[in-house]
């Protein structure tokens, strides 16, 4: 059963804490993306990676970090520098040369 | 000015109505046009994808692109309560997608 999985479904962060969101895909896609979704603002690109061991900042990368050590995995760390982390985080992937992106189920991050 | 503008609604229609959802964009370099459907608290799912001006039909859904006006539309015929969701337009000029804000649609039985 191919697809994109994200975990956890809900995540709670305390002040000053770093948290990591998991994204795994078994679609053999080359590119992976992280978006943040806030009410009334649509999806905004945080980071993306088109190949293993390489990634680029998106429009709102400040306070976030990523790694791409394996083709199927693209974890996102929300650092303590991100002052307003409460949002719905979506991971996506696409095949090289394709414009279409496929999304995971999302992780909702809440601040305690 | 946002690169992609989409009326956020909310839009409420009776079952069986024809629904029209629209986006405008400002960058003529945009070449690929997509519509995603997102149910509450779920990830977006791809509905339609097109890259040329004109119409593309898939069942009850029709995607329309007018590149000269920089205007794209999604029509839903015979709308059903199960169509109640947020619809996002997405436009690409390369490896990145730019999304509209999303239109929240409710189809009432």
Short mmCIF file of C-alpha atoms in Angstrom, two decimals:
data_model
loop_
_atom_site.label_atom_id
_atom_site.label_comp_id
_atom_site.label_asym_id
_atom_site.label_seq_id
_atom_site.Cartn_x
_atom_site.Cartn_y
_atom_site.Cartn_z
CA UNK A 1 0.00 0.00 0.00
CA UNK A 2 1.91 3.02 -1.29
CA UNK A 3 1.66 6.43 0.25
CA UNK A 4 2.97 9.08 2.55
CA UNK A 5 2.81 8.71 6.30
CA UNK A 6 3.24 11.43 8.89
CA UNK A 7 3.61 10.99 12.60
CA UNK A 8 2.48 11.81 15.12
CA UNK A 9 -1.03 12.97 14.25
CA UNK A 10 -0.95 15.45 17.15
CA UNK A 11 2.13 16.89 18.82
CA UNK A 12 2.45 19.16 21.83
CA UNK A 13 5.42 21.43 22.34
CA UNK A 14 6.52 23.14 25.50
CA UNK A 15 8.23 26.53 25.52
CA UNK A 16 11.88 26.30 24.50
CA UNK A 17 11.55 22.75 23.23
CA UNK A 18 12.57 21.39 19.82
CA UNK A 19 10.21 18.84 18.30
CA UNK A 20 10.59 16.65 15.23
CA UNK A 21 7.83 15.70 12.81
CA UNK A 22 8.24 12.52 10.82
CA UNK A 23 7.47 12.08 7.11
CA UNK A 24 8.00 8.80 5.25
CA UNK A 25 7.03 7.84 1.68
CA UNK A 26 7.21 4.54 -0.16
CA UNK A 27 6.28 5.96 -3.57
CA UNK A 28 9.92 6.08 -4.67
CA UNK A 29 9.53 9.82 -5.23
CA UNK A 30 12.63 11.94 -5.53
CA UNK A 31 11.30 15.24 -4.20
CA UNK A 32 9.79 15.92 -0.80
CA UNK A 33 8.26 19.07 0.69
CA UNK A 34 7.12 20.51 4.00
CA UNK A 35 4.24 22.99 4.19
CA UNK A 36 2.62 24.86 7.01
CA UNK A 37 -1.13 25.55 6.88
CA UNK A 38 -2.75 28.26 8.96
CA UNK A 39 -6.39 29.38 8.77
CA UNK A 40 -6.88 31.96 6.04
CA UNK A 41 -3.34 31.62 4.66
CA UNK A 42 -3.36 28.50 2.54
CA UNK A 43 -0.23 26.35 2.35
CA UNK A 44 3.18 27.95 2.75
CA UNK A 45 6.40 26.17 1.80
CA UNK A 46 8.92 25.64 4.60
CA UNK A 47 11.62 23.45 3.02
CA UNK A 48 11.94 21.16 0.06
CA UNK A 49 14.39 18.53 -1.14
CA UNK A 50 14.78 17.29 -4.69
CA UNK A 51 17.48 14.74 -3.97
CA UNK A 52 19.04 12.92 -1.04
CA UNK A 53 21.49 15.00 1.03
CA UNK A 54 20.26 18.25 -0.52
CA UNK A 55 17.47 20.65 0.46
CA UNK A 56 16.43 24.26 -0.07
CA UNK A 57 14.65 26.84 2.03
CA UNK A 58 11.12 27.71 1.13
CA UNK A 59 9.26 30.91 1.93
CA UNK A 60 9.10 30.53 5.72
CA UNK A 61 12.18 28.49 6.73
CA UNK A 62 13.13 30.53 9.80
CA UNK A 63 12.83 28.49 13.00
CA UNK A 64 12.76 25.16 11.16
CA UNK A 65 15.38 22.62 10.08
CA UNK A 66 15.31 19.47 7.94
CA UNK A 67 17.50 16.58 6.86
CA UNK A 68 17.33 14.21 3.90
CA UNK A 69 19.60 11.27 4.63
CA UNK A 70 17.35 8.72 2.94
CA UNK A 71 15.16 9.00 -0.14
CA UNK A 72 12.05 7.89 1.71
CA UNK A 73 12.41 10.12 4.78
CA UNK A 74 12.30 13.91 5.28
CA UNK A 75 11.93 14.85 8.95
CA UNK A 76 11.15 18.42 10.02
CA UNK A 77 12.39 19.89 13.29
CA UNK A 78 10.53 22.84 14.75
CA UNK A 79 13.07 24.64 16.87
CA UNK A 80 12.59 26.91 19.86
CA UNK A 81 13.39 29.82 17.52
CA UNK A 82 9.99 29.37 15.87
CA UNK A 83 7.87 31.65 18.03
CA UNK A 84 4.49 30.78 16.57
CA UNK A 85 4.62 27.06 15.78
CA UNK A 86 0.94 26.22 16.25
CA UNK A 87 -0.25 25.05 12.82
CA UNK A 88 -1.11 22.06 10.66
CA UNK A 89 2.05 20.66 9.04
CA UNK A 90 1.82 18.82 5.74
CA UNK A 91 4.44 16.74 4.00
CA UNK A 92 4.28 16.07 0.27
CA UNK A 93 6.28 14.25 -2.37
CA UNK A 94 6.55 14.21 -6.14
CA UNK A 95 8.29 12.27 -8.87
CA UNK A 96 11.20 14.00 -10.61
CA UNK A 97 9.94 15.93 -13.61
CA UNK A 98 6.33 15.89 -12.39
CA UNK A 99 4.49 18.99 -11.21
CA UNK A 100 1.95 17.12 -9.12
CA UNK A 101 2.54 16.66 -5.42
CA UNK A 102 0.92 14.08 -3.17
CA UNK A 103 0.27 14.86 0.46
CA UNK A 104 0.41 12.99 3.73
CA UNK A 105 -2.35 13.18 6.37
CA UNK A 106 -0.67 15.99 8.33
CA UNK A 107 0.52 16.65 11.88
CA UNK A 108 -1.18 19.19 14.10
CA UNK A 109 1.30 20.94 16.38
CA UNK A 110 0.06 22.68 19.49
CA UNK A 111 1.97 24.70 22.05
CA UNK A 112 1.42 24.02 25.75
CA UNK B 1 -0.39 41.31 -4.01
CA UNK B 2 -0.53 37.53 -3.69
CA UNK B 3 0.63 35.51 -6.67
CA UNK B 4 -2.53 33.40 -6.47
CA UNK B 5 -5.86 34.82 -5.29
CA UNK B 6 -8.78 32.64 -4.26
CA UNK B 7 -12.03 33.66 -2.63
CA UNK B 8 -12.07 31.86 0.74
CA UNK B 9 -15.85 31.72 0.93
CA UNK B 10 -17.47 30.08 2.76
CA UNK B 11 -19.74 28.88 -0.02
CA UNK B 12 -22.97 27.04 0.82
CA UNK B 13 -25.14 25.40 -1.86
CA UNK B 14 -28.04 22.93 -1.96
CA UNK B 15 -27.48 19.37 -3.09
CA UNK B 16 -27.57 19.05 -6.87
CA UNK B 17 -26.35 22.61 -7.54
CA UNK B 18 -23.57 23.47 -9.95
CA UNK B 19 -20.61 24.89 -8.05
CA UNK B 20 -18.05 27.27 -9.51
CA UNK B 21 -14.72 27.81 -7.75
CA UNK B 22 -12.20 30.29 -9.08
CA UNK B 23 -8.63 31.51 -8.79
CA UNK B 24 -6.68 34.28 -10.44
CA UNK B 25 -2.93 34.48 -10.74
CA UNK B 26 -0.45 37.19 -11.59
CA UNK B 27 2.63 35.41 -12.96
CA UNK B 28 2.36 34.52 -16.64
CA UNK B 29 5.24 32.05 -16.18
CA UNK B 30 2.88 29.69 -14.37
CA UNK B 31 2.32 26.69 -16.60
CA UNK B 32 0.66 23.91 -14.61
CA UNK B 33 -2.66 24.14 -12.82
CA UNK B 34 -4.06 21.85 -10.18
CA UNK B 35 -7.06 21.58 -7.91
CA UNK B 36 -6.86 19.82 -4.56
CA UNK B 37 -9.69 18.83 -2.24
CA UNK B 38 -9.08 18.88 1.50
CA UNK B 39 -11.47 17.41 4.01
CA UNK B 40 -11.37 18.77 7.54
CA UNK B 41 -8.17 17.79 9.41
CA UNK B 42 -6.88 15.75 6.46
CA UNK B 43 -4.17 16.20 3.87
CA UNK B 44 -5.10 17.64 0.44
CA UNK B 45 -5.84 15.14 -2.33
CA UNK B 46 -5.26 15.88 -6.00
CA UNK B 47 -8.49 16.29 -7.98
CA UNK B 48 -7.52 17.73 -11.35
CA UNK B 49 -4.35 18.63 -13.19
CA UNK B 50 -3.97 20.52 -16.46
CA UNK B 51 -1.36 22.55 -18.27
CA UNK B 52 -3.18 24.09 -21.21
CA UNK B 53 -5.94 26.59 -21.74
CA UNK B 54 -9.37 25.05 -22.18
CA UNK B 55 -11.47 22.53 -20.34
CA UNK B 56 -10.65 19.17 -18.80
CA UNK B 57 -13.45 16.96 -17.56
CA UNK B 58 -13.38 14.10 -15.06
CA UNK B 59 -16.78 12.80 -14.03
CA UNK B 60 -18.69 15.57 -12.28
CA UNK B 61 -15.62 17.82 -12.20
CA UNK B 62 -14.45 20.21 -14.93
CA UNK B 63 -11.27 22.26 -14.72
CA UNK B 64 -11.07 25.34 -16.90
CA UNK B 65 -7.97 27.42 -17.62
CA UNK B 66 -7.85 30.80 -19.38
CA UNK B 67 -4.19 31.77 -19.63
CA UNK B 68 -4.94 35.04 -21.42
CA UNK B 69 -6.97 36.21 -18.41
CA UNK B 70 -4.85 34.35 -15.84
CA UNK B 71 -8.00 32.74 -14.50
CA UNK B 72 -8.74 29.15 -13.55
CA UNK B 73 -11.99 27.54 -12.48
CA UNK B 74 -13.29 24.27 -11.10
CA UNK B 75 -16.91 23.34 -11.79
CA UNK B 76 -18.72 20.65 -9.84
CA UNK B 77 -21.95 19.33 -11.38
CA UNK B 78 -24.71 17.66 -9.38
CA UNK B 79 -22.96 18.55 -6.13
CA UNK B 80 -23.25 16.07 -3.26
CA UNK B 81 -22.92 16.47 0.52
CA UNK B 82 -19.71 14.41 0.23
CA UNK B 83 -18.25 17.28 -1.84
CA UNK B 84 -18.24 19.45 1.29
CA UNK B 85 -14.57 20.31 1.77
CA UNK B 86 -12.02 23.04 1.18
CA UNK B 87 -10.86 23.32 -2.43
CA UNK B 88 -7.36 24.62 -3.09
CA UNK B 89 -6.03 25.79 -6.42
CA UNK B 90 -2.31 25.26 -6.96
CA UNK B 91 -0.17 26.65 -9.74
CA UNK B 92 3.37 25.69 -10.73
CA UNK B 93 6.16 27.20 -12.76
CA UNK B 94 8.75 24.56 -11.96
CA UNK B 95 9.35 22.40 -8.95
CA UNK B 96 7.38 24.63 -6.59
CA UNK B 97 3.65 24.99 -6.18
CA UNK B 98 1.93 28.21 -5.16
CA UNK B 99 -1.40 27.65 -3.46
CA UNK B 100 -4.50 29.73 -3.18
CA UNK B 101 -6.01 30.31 0.22
CA UNK B 102 -8.69 27.67 -0.36
CA UNK B 103 -12.49 27.95 -0.68
CA UNK B 104 -14.60 26.23 1.95
CA UNK B 105 -17.62 24.55 0.34
CA UNK B 106 -20.67 23.12 2.09
CA UNK B 107 -23.27 21.16 0.13
CA UNK B 108 -26.52 20.93 2.07
CA UNK B 109 -28.77 17.84 1.72
#
